[in-house]
Every structure is written in structure tokens, then in C-alpha cells.
Short mmCIF file of C-alpha atoms (C1' of nucleotides) in Angstrom, two decimals:
data_model
loop_
_atom_site.label_atom_id
_atom_site.label_comp_id
_atom_site.label_asym_id
_atom_site.label_seq_id
_atom_site.Cartn_x
_atom_site.Cartn_y
_atom_site.Cartn_z
CA MET A 1 0.00 0.00 0.00
CA PRO A 2 2.63 2.49 -0.93
CA GLU A 3 1.68 6.11 -0.38
CA LEU A 4 3.89 9.14 -0.74
CA PRO A 5 6.51 8.25 1.90
CA GLU A 6 7.01 4.73 0.59
CA VAL A 7 7.22 5.91 -3.00
CA GLU A 8 9.74 8.55 -1.96
CA VAL A 9 11.87 5.87 -0.33
CA VAL A 10 11.82 3.92 -3.58
CA ARG A 11 12.66 7.08 -5.54
CA ARG A 12 15.70 7.67 -3.38
CA GLY A 13 16.81 4.09 -3.86
CA LEU A 14 16.46 4.36 -7.62
CA GLU A 15 18.30 7.66 -7.64
CA ARG A 16 21.18 6.07 -5.80
CA LEU A 17 21.33 2.79 -7.71
CA VAL A 18 20.38 3.41 -11.33
CA THR A 19 21.19 7.04 -12.13
CA GLY A 20 23.56 7.16 -15.09
CA ARG A 21 23.00 3.49 -15.98
CA THR A 22 22.49 2.66 -19.65
CA ILE A 23 19.75 0.20 -20.57
CA ALA A 24 20.92 -2.69 -22.72
CA ALA A 25 17.72 -4.71 -22.95
CA VAL A 26 14.22 -4.88 -21.52
CA GLU A 27 12.06 -7.95 -21.03
CA VAL A 28 8.33 -7.71 -20.34
CA LEU A 29 7.15 -10.85 -18.57
CA HIS A 30 3.54 -9.80 -18.00
CA PRO A 31 1.66 -7.60 -20.49
CA ARG A 32 -0.62 -6.13 -17.85
CA SER A 33 2.33 -4.45 -16.20
CA VAL A 34 2.86 -2.28 -19.29
CA ARG A 35 -0.84 -1.76 -20.10
CA ARG A 36 -0.51 2.01 -19.64
CA HIS A 37 2.00 2.00 -22.47
CA VAL A 38 -0.68 2.01 -25.14
CA ALA A 39 1.67 1.37 -28.06
CA GLY A 40 2.39 -2.06 -26.61
CA ALA A 41 5.19 -4.05 -25.04
CA ALA A 42 7.43 -4.12 -28.11
CA ASP A 43 7.29 -0.34 -28.43
CA PHE A 44 7.98 -0.05 -24.70
CA THR A 45 11.14 -2.12 -24.83
CA GLY A 46 12.28 -0.46 -28.07
CA ARG A 47 12.03 3.03 -26.61
CA LEU A 48 14.25 2.17 -23.64
CA ALA A 49 17.10 0.28 -25.24
CA GLY A 50 20.34 2.23 -25.42
CA LEU A 51 19.20 5.13 -23.21
CA ARG A 52 20.59 6.34 -19.92
CA PHE A 53 18.66 7.12 -16.74
CA ALA A 54 18.71 10.61 -15.25
CA PRO A 55 17.94 10.96 -11.51
CA ALA A 56 14.51 9.65 -10.47
CA ARG A 57 11.71 12.10 -9.83
CA ARG A 58 8.36 11.85 -8.11
CA ARG A 59 4.98 13.51 -7.87
CA GLY A 60 2.49 12.06 -5.42
CA LYS A 61 2.57 8.28 -5.85
CA TYR A 62 4.04 8.40 -9.36
CA LEU A 63 7.75 8.20 -9.93
CA TRP A 64 9.74 8.35 -13.12
CA LEU A 65 13.23 8.05 -14.52
CA PRO A 66 13.91 10.67 -17.20
CA LEU A 67 15.76 9.29 -20.22
CA GLU A 68 18.77 11.37 -21.16
CA GLY A 69 18.55 13.00 -24.55
CA ALA A 70 15.13 11.56 -25.35
CA ASP A 71 12.57 14.02 -23.93
CA GLU A 72 10.88 10.94 -22.55
CA ALA A 73 10.71 9.22 -19.19
CA LEU A 74 10.10 5.75 -17.80
CA LEU A 75 7.04 6.22 -15.59
CA ALA A 76 6.20 3.88 -12.74
CA HIS A 77 3.28 3.43 -10.41
CA LEU A 78 3.61 0.83 -7.68
CA GLY A 79 -0.13 0.29 -7.34
CA MET A 80 -0.83 -1.97 -4.39
CA SER A 81 2.11 -4.30 -4.47
CA GLY A 82 4.74 -3.02 -6.87
CA GLN A 83 8.41 -3.21 -5.94
CA PHE A 84 11.68 -2.35 -7.60
CA ARG A 85 14.65 -4.54 -6.95
CA VAL A 86 18.21 -4.25 -8.09
CA GLN A 87 19.58 -7.76 -8.45
CA PRO A 88 22.80 -9.26 -9.70
CA PRO A 89 22.42 -10.86 -13.13
CA GLY A 90 21.53 -14.51 -12.71
CA ALA A 91 19.73 -14.07 -9.40
CA PRO A 92 16.65 -16.32 -9.43
CA ASP A 93 13.55 -14.65 -10.85
CA GLU A 94 11.07 -13.49 -8.27
CA ARG A 95 7.71 -15.24 -8.38
CA HIS A 96 5.94 -12.08 -9.52
CA LEU A 97 8.68 -10.61 -11.68
CA ARG A 98 6.93 -8.54 -14.38
CA VAL A 99 9.61 -6.48 -16.13
CA ARG A 100 13.38 -6.85 -16.27
CA LEU A 101 15.81 -4.12 -17.34
CA VAL A 102 19.36 -5.20 -18.03
CA PHE A 103 22.12 -2.59 -17.98
CA THR A 104 25.11 -2.39 -20.26
CA ASP A 105 27.43 -2.43 -17.24
CA PRO A 106 27.38 -6.00 -15.93
CA HIS A 107 28.37 -4.73 -12.48
CA ALA A 108 25.22 -2.60 -12.31
CA GLY A 109 22.95 -5.59 -11.95
CA GLU A 110 19.38 -5.68 -13.24
CA LEU A 111 16.50 -3.44 -12.37
CA ARG A 112 13.44 -5.59 -11.77
CA PHE A 113 9.82 -4.60 -11.39
CA VAL A 114 8.01 -7.13 -9.23
CA ASP A 115 4.27 -6.81 -8.66
CA GLN A 116 2.00 -9.49 -7.26
CA ARG A 117 -1.38 -7.92 -7.95
CA THR A 118 -0.43 -6.02 -11.11
CA PHE A 119 -2.23 -2.84 -10.11
CA GLY A 120 1.01 -1.02 -10.76
CA GLY A 121 2.92 -0.74 -13.99
CA LEU A 122 5.54 0.88 -16.19
CA SER A 123 5.20 3.02 -19.31
CA VAL A 124 7.23 5.47 -21.37
CA HIS A 125 5.89 9.00 -21.89
CA ALA A 126 6.89 12.25 -23.48
CA GLN A 127 7.82 14.93 -20.98
CA THR A 128 5.80 18.13 -20.86
CA ALA A 129 7.36 21.59 -20.77
CA GLU A 130 7.22 21.40 -16.96
CA GLY A 131 9.33 18.24 -17.00
CA LEU A 132 6.47 15.90 -16.14
CA PRO A 133 5.54 12.77 -18.07
CA ASP A 134 2.35 13.67 -19.94
CA ALA A 135 0.39 10.95 -18.17
CA VAL A 136 1.04 12.71 -14.85
CA ALA A 137 -0.07 16.17 -15.95
CA HIS A 138 -3.40 15.87 -14.10
CA ILE A 139 -1.79 14.90 -10.77
CA ALA A 140 -1.73 17.73 -8.25
CA ARG A 141 1.40 18.70 -6.39
CA ASP A 142 1.81 16.78 -3.17
CA PRO A 143 1.86 18.38 0.29
CA LEU A 144 5.63 17.98 0.62
CA ASP A 145 6.18 19.82 -2.68
CA GLU A 146 7.32 23.37 -1.93
CA GLY A 147 5.11 24.55 -4.78
CA PHE A 148 1.97 23.18 -3.10
CA ASP A 149 -0.56 26.01 -2.94
CA GLU A 150 -2.49 25.87 0.36
CA ALA A 151 -4.82 28.73 -0.52
CA ALA A 152 -5.75 27.15 -3.84
CA PHE A 153 -6.33 23.80 -2.11
CA HIS A 154 -8.63 25.39 0.44
CA GLY A 155 -10.49 27.21 -2.31
CA ALA A 156 -11.00 23.94 -4.18
CA LEU A 157 -12.35 22.28 -1.02
CA ARG A 158 -14.83 25.09 -0.50
CA ARG A 159 -16.07 24.87 -4.09
CA ARG A 160 -16.39 21.11 -4.15
CA ARG A 161 -19.59 19.35 -3.22
CA THR A 162 -17.90 16.37 -1.68
CA THR A 163 -16.58 15.06 1.62
CA VAL A 164 -13.18 15.46 3.13
CA LYS A 165 -11.76 11.96 2.79
CA ARG A 166 -12.87 11.69 -0.82
CA ALA A 167 -11.09 14.96 -1.45
CA LEU A 168 -7.90 13.74 0.23
CA LEU A 169 -7.85 10.67 -2.01
CA ASP A 170 -8.52 12.70 -5.16
CA GLN A 171 -5.06 12.93 -6.69
CA SER A 172 -6.07 15.87 -8.85
CA LEU A 173 -6.62 17.98 -5.70
CA ILE A 174 -3.74 16.79 -3.54
CA SER A 175 -1.51 13.87 -4.37
CA GLY A 176 0.33 11.24 -2.39
CA VAL A 177 -2.37 10.59 0.22
CA GLY A 178 -3.86 7.10 0.37
CA ASN A 179 -6.31 5.37 2.66
CA ILE A 180 -3.92 4.88 5.57
CA TYR A 181 -2.46 8.37 5.90
CA ALA A 182 -5.87 9.89 5.18
CA ASP A 183 -7.28 8.12 8.25
CA GLU A 184 -4.25 9.08 10.32
CA ALA A 185 -4.42 12.75 9.39
CA LEU A 186 -8.20 12.91 9.90
CA TRP A 187 -7.83 11.36 13.35
CA ARG A 188 -5.17 13.91 14.30
CA SER A 189 -7.41 16.67 12.98
CA ARG A 190 -10.50 15.30 14.78
CA LEU A 191 -12.37 15.35 11.50
CA HIS A 192 -14.94 12.77 10.45
CA TYR A 193 -14.32 11.33 7.01
CA ASP A 194 -17.79 12.36 5.81
CA ARG A 195 -17.38 16.01 6.70
CA PRO A 196 -18.46 18.13 3.71
CA THR A 197 -15.44 20.01 2.39
CA ALA A 198 -17.51 23.15 1.82
CA THR A 199 -17.93 23.55 5.60
CA LEU A 200 -14.22 23.59 6.40
CA ALA A 201 -12.88 26.86 7.72
CA ARG A 202 -9.58 27.94 6.30
CA SER A 203 -7.87 27.30 9.64
CA ARG A 204 -9.14 23.71 9.63
CA THR A 205 -7.77 23.11 6.15
CA ILE A 206 -4.39 24.49 7.21
CA GLU A 207 -4.42 22.32 10.33
CA LEU A 208 -5.33 19.25 8.28
CA LEU A 209 -2.49 19.90 5.85
CA GLY A 210 -0.11 20.22 8.78
CA HIS A 211 -1.16 16.83 10.11
CA ILE A 212 -0.82 15.25 6.67
CA ARG A 213 2.72 16.58 6.43
CA ASP A 214 3.55 15.43 9.97
CA VAL A 215 2.28 11.90 9.35
CA MET A 216 4.13 11.64 6.06
CA THR A 217 7.34 13.13 7.37
CA ALA A 218 7.35 10.71 10.30
CA ALA A 219 6.77 7.76 7.98
CA LEU A 220 9.50 8.96 5.68
CA ALA A 221 11.87 9.23 8.62
CA ALA A 222 11.03 5.65 9.50
CA GLY A 223 12.12 4.67 6.01
CA GLY A 224 8.70 4.06 4.59
CA THR A 225 6.03 1.97 6.15
CA SER A 226 4.37 -1.27 5.36
CA PHE A 227 2.02 -3.78 6.86
CA ASP A 228 2.78 -6.88 4.93
CA SER A 229 5.53 -8.38 2.87
CA LEU A 230 4.25 -6.81 -0.32
CA TYR A 231 6.12 -3.60 0.06
CA VAL A 232 9.84 -3.90 -0.25
CA ASN A 233 12.13 -1.02 -0.98
CA VAL A 234 14.46 -0.84 -3.89
CA ASN A 235 17.12 -2.96 -2.23
CA GLY A 236 14.67 -5.72 -1.49
CA GLU A 237 14.62 -4.94 2.20
CA SER A 238 11.27 -4.98 3.86
CA GLY A 239 10.26 -1.44 4.74
CA TYR A 240 8.53 -2.45 7.90
CA PHE A 241 6.46 0.11 9.72
CA ALA A 242 8.62 1.43 12.53
CA ARG A 243 6.03 3.61 14.20
CA THR A 244 2.55 2.97 15.44
CA LEU A 245 -0.61 4.02 13.70
CA ASP A 246 -3.24 5.92 15.65
CA ALA A 247 -6.27 5.11 13.52
CA TYR A 248 -5.76 2.74 10.62
CA GLY A 249 -6.40 -0.91 11.50
CA ARG A 250 -7.37 -0.14 15.12
CA GLU A 251 -11.01 -1.24 15.12
CA ASP A 252 -12.25 -1.95 18.70
CA GLU A 253 -8.97 -0.71 20.18
CA PRO A 254 -9.04 2.33 22.47
CA CYS A 255 -8.58 5.77 20.95
CA ARG A 256 -5.17 7.01 22.03
CA ARG A 257 -6.72 10.36 22.93
CA CYS A 258 -9.94 9.51 24.74
CA GLY A 259 -10.04 5.73 25.18
CA THR A 260 -13.25 5.24 23.23
CA ALA A 261 -13.31 2.10 21.08
CA MET A 262 -12.25 2.93 17.55
CA ARG A 263 -14.63 2.04 14.76
CA ARG A 264 -14.34 0.81 11.23
CA SER A 265 -16.86 1.74 8.58
CA ALA A 266 -17.21 0.37 5.09
CA TRP A 267 -16.51 3.27 2.82
CA MET A 268 -15.95 3.42 -0.92
CA ASN A 269 -15.17 -0.30 -1.21
CA ARG A 270 -12.64 0.02 1.58
CA SER A 271 -12.48 0.89 5.26
CA SER A 272 -12.36 4.03 7.30
CA TYR A 273 -11.08 3.90 10.85
CA TYR A 274 -12.02 6.67 13.23
CA CYS A 275 -12.85 7.53 16.83
CA PRO A 276 -16.62 8.01 17.19
CA ARG A 277 -16.10 10.47 20.02
CA CYS A 278 -13.21 12.59 18.74
CA GLN A 279 -14.40 12.53 15.14
CA ARG A 280 -18.12 13.20 15.29
CA ARG A 281 -20.18 12.50 12.22
CA PRO A 282 -21.36 15.84 10.88
CA ARG A 283 -25.04 16.64 11.24
CA THR A 284 -26.71 16.04 7.91
CA PRO A 285 -28.45 19.33 7.18
CA ALA A 286 -32.14 19.01 6.39
CA ARG A 287 -32.65 19.26 2.67
CA ALA A 288 -34.64 22.22 1.45
CA PRO A 289 -38.15 21.18 0.46
CA ALA A 290 -38.21 20.04 -3.14
CA GLY A 291 -40.13 21.84 -5.85
CA VAL A 292 -39.91 25.31 -4.40
"C1'" DA B 1 -20.26 17.98 -16.00
"C1'" DA B 2 -18.79 17.14 -11.47
"C1'" DG B 3 -19.19 13.48 -8.46
"C1'" DC B 4 -19.58 8.84 -7.54
"C1'" DT B 5 -19.38 3.62 -8.40
"C1'" DC B 6 -17.35 -0.06 -10.36
"C1'" DT B 7 -13.53 -2.93 -11.79
"C1'" DC B 8 -9.01 -4.66 -12.38
"C1'" DC B 9 -5.75 -8.51 -9.56
"C1'" DT B 10 -3.76 -12.20 -6.28
"C1'" DG B 11 -3.01 -14.29 -1.87
"C1'" DA B 12 -4.24 -14.68 2.91
"C1'" DT B 13 -7.76 -15.76 5.86
"C1'" DG B 14 -11.97 -17.57 7.89
"C1'" DG B 15 -16.28 -20.08 8.07
"C1'" DC B 16 -18.72 -24.26 7.42
"C1'" DT C 1 -9.81 -31.24 4.58
"C1'" DG C 2 -11.50 -28.63 1.05
"C1'" DC C 3 -14.09 -25.20 -0.97
"C1'" DC C 4 -15.95 -20.79 -1.37
"C1'" DA C 5 -16.50 -16.01 0.09
"C1'" DT C 6 -14.34 -11.98 1.73
"C1'" DC C 7 -10.89 -8.51 2.10
"C1'" DA C 8 -7.02 -5.44 0.85
"C1'" DG C 9 -7.13 -0.67 -2.38
"C1'" DG C 10 -5.03 3.09 -6.45
"C1'" DA C 11 -6.82 4.97 -10.26
"C1'" DG C 12 -9.27 5.50 -14.28
"C1'" DA C 13 -13.27 4.19 -17.17
"C1'" DG C 14 -17.85 4.90 -17.32
"C1'" DC C 15 -22.26 6.21 -15.62
"C1'" DT C 16 -25.69 9.59 -13.88
#
DNA sequence: AAGCTCTCCTGATGGC
DNA sequence: TGCCATCAGGAGAGCT
């Protein structure tokens, strides 16, 4: 379940291990992993061969490796279970190995994309004038990006007719937040997930953003977080969660603030964890009589 | 036309 | 023991 901090850990690993490496050959072992490359697997491998990686970049949960001299980039999304591994040539294939990139330097090893559930994937895209792969143009800046515009974000929340957790997961409004850190930040902010965004005072939005940044920064400091063996950082080490969660996964356990049993609600085909006392469900305003 | 629901996928887990 | 249902969830297609 990689969110911004986990993806950033992977980005740093890629930056360290594959920057300046030249791609000799690419092997696609599962077509679904390159489905976002609409021209197909053969075009994907052909575009990469012979090119050199510039330092990895990231926006939200997307990361990419610009290709030197090509105005294109190798874009990656880890989805639910995607991993990058740098392995020595000849290391046994992982069970869920999907794409292999072999470098010209035999000492550089291979870059492998491993992904059990195949929600993630790789693709090659032209870079826009802003230096983003075109497929990422609709993704908002993330809250750790110094160009993130708090006033614009608050304005968007006020205009939207939606609820706060939906907005946090909408990558076109704010990127990098997933289900886990959304629940954590909402708990810290004492906000119920169904709170209409149009009712948020500016100070509440600013406070919420502060908690999002705190949660993400702490996770990043812990080296990325994970709950199961699916997430492994670029070296193949398990990025196990080093700090405790306050909300996510704590159904029936006492709220760390008030002791009330935490609850889990089915929400958007997933779960929301919250404290029913600290995070009161907003009153649903009576609808105006119809037909007036 | 913005907002919401559905669907993709695999492995672990639990109930009967 | 074996079989089936359920759950995990990012993101985009598609519907209203």
C-alpha cells in the first residue's frame, strides 16, 4: 500500500542505484504491467534500449526516470504491491517478476519490477514543458512539494460538493495521500471522514495539511512503512512500519486520545477507521423542500 | 459535467 | 480437509 513516503523511499533508492546506468535490454514478462503503455510491449522495450537514466523524480505516488537525450521518461506506479529490486544478473527470478531491465554495465545488476497484484505498472511517456511525463499532468502537487498552494487547495475544497476523505484521495486535488495516511491525518485533525469540504474553515484546512505533512514526514523518517511483505524497498529490504498508527487498522482498540473504542466503517469499497467520540459525524443538514 | 461507483488482480484468511 | 467467500485498495473508465 505504498503512499507518498514509501514511494519517496523507492525514488531515493532508484536515484542512488540506477542514475547514469544505460539500458541494454528490456524484457516484459507480463503484459498487464505495461498496459498504460498504449503502443504495446514491443514499443515499450524499443524506446528504452540504449538510453541512460537521469535521476529519479516523483509527484504524489508516481515516480519516473527521465531518459537522457530523449525528452521521454520511464514512468512507474507501484499500485498496491509493486516493488523495484536491483539484483545481480543470474539471481533467481522473483515469483511475480513482471519487467526486467538489463544494464550495459554488468556490475550494475538488473533493475526488476516485481508486482504481485499487477495494479502497478511501467510506461514510457513524453515529458511536458514542466518536465512531467504527460500521463502525470493531471496529478496535483503533493503536500511535501514546496510549490503546493495551500490557498488554492482550500479554495478547491470550498467549491467542491464532496466530503473530506474523498477529497484527500482525489489525486487531482492533492496527491500522495492514500487510505492509511488519510485516516491518520483525519484522526489527528478530529475530522470525520464524511465532513463536507464546503464547511471547512480555512484554519481547519491548514491544520489538516499540517497533520498530513507530519504523518508523512514521520513515515519517511522511519524509512517508509508497510504492513505486509508486499512492500519492499528498492534494495529488497522490507520497509517495515517502525512507528505505530493511531487510527488505521485499530477497530475496537481504544482511541489514544480519549479511550473510546475505535470504529471501522465500510466506505468506498474500503475501510475508514475513526474515533466516534473525537471525530463526530457531521449533522446532515435538512434538505430544502423540493419543488420550491 | 462534477461526483460517484465499479472494476481490475492475487493471496491470505476464515467459516462451514 | 477442502471449498468458497471476503478482504485489501489506487486509479481511471464509465455512468448519472
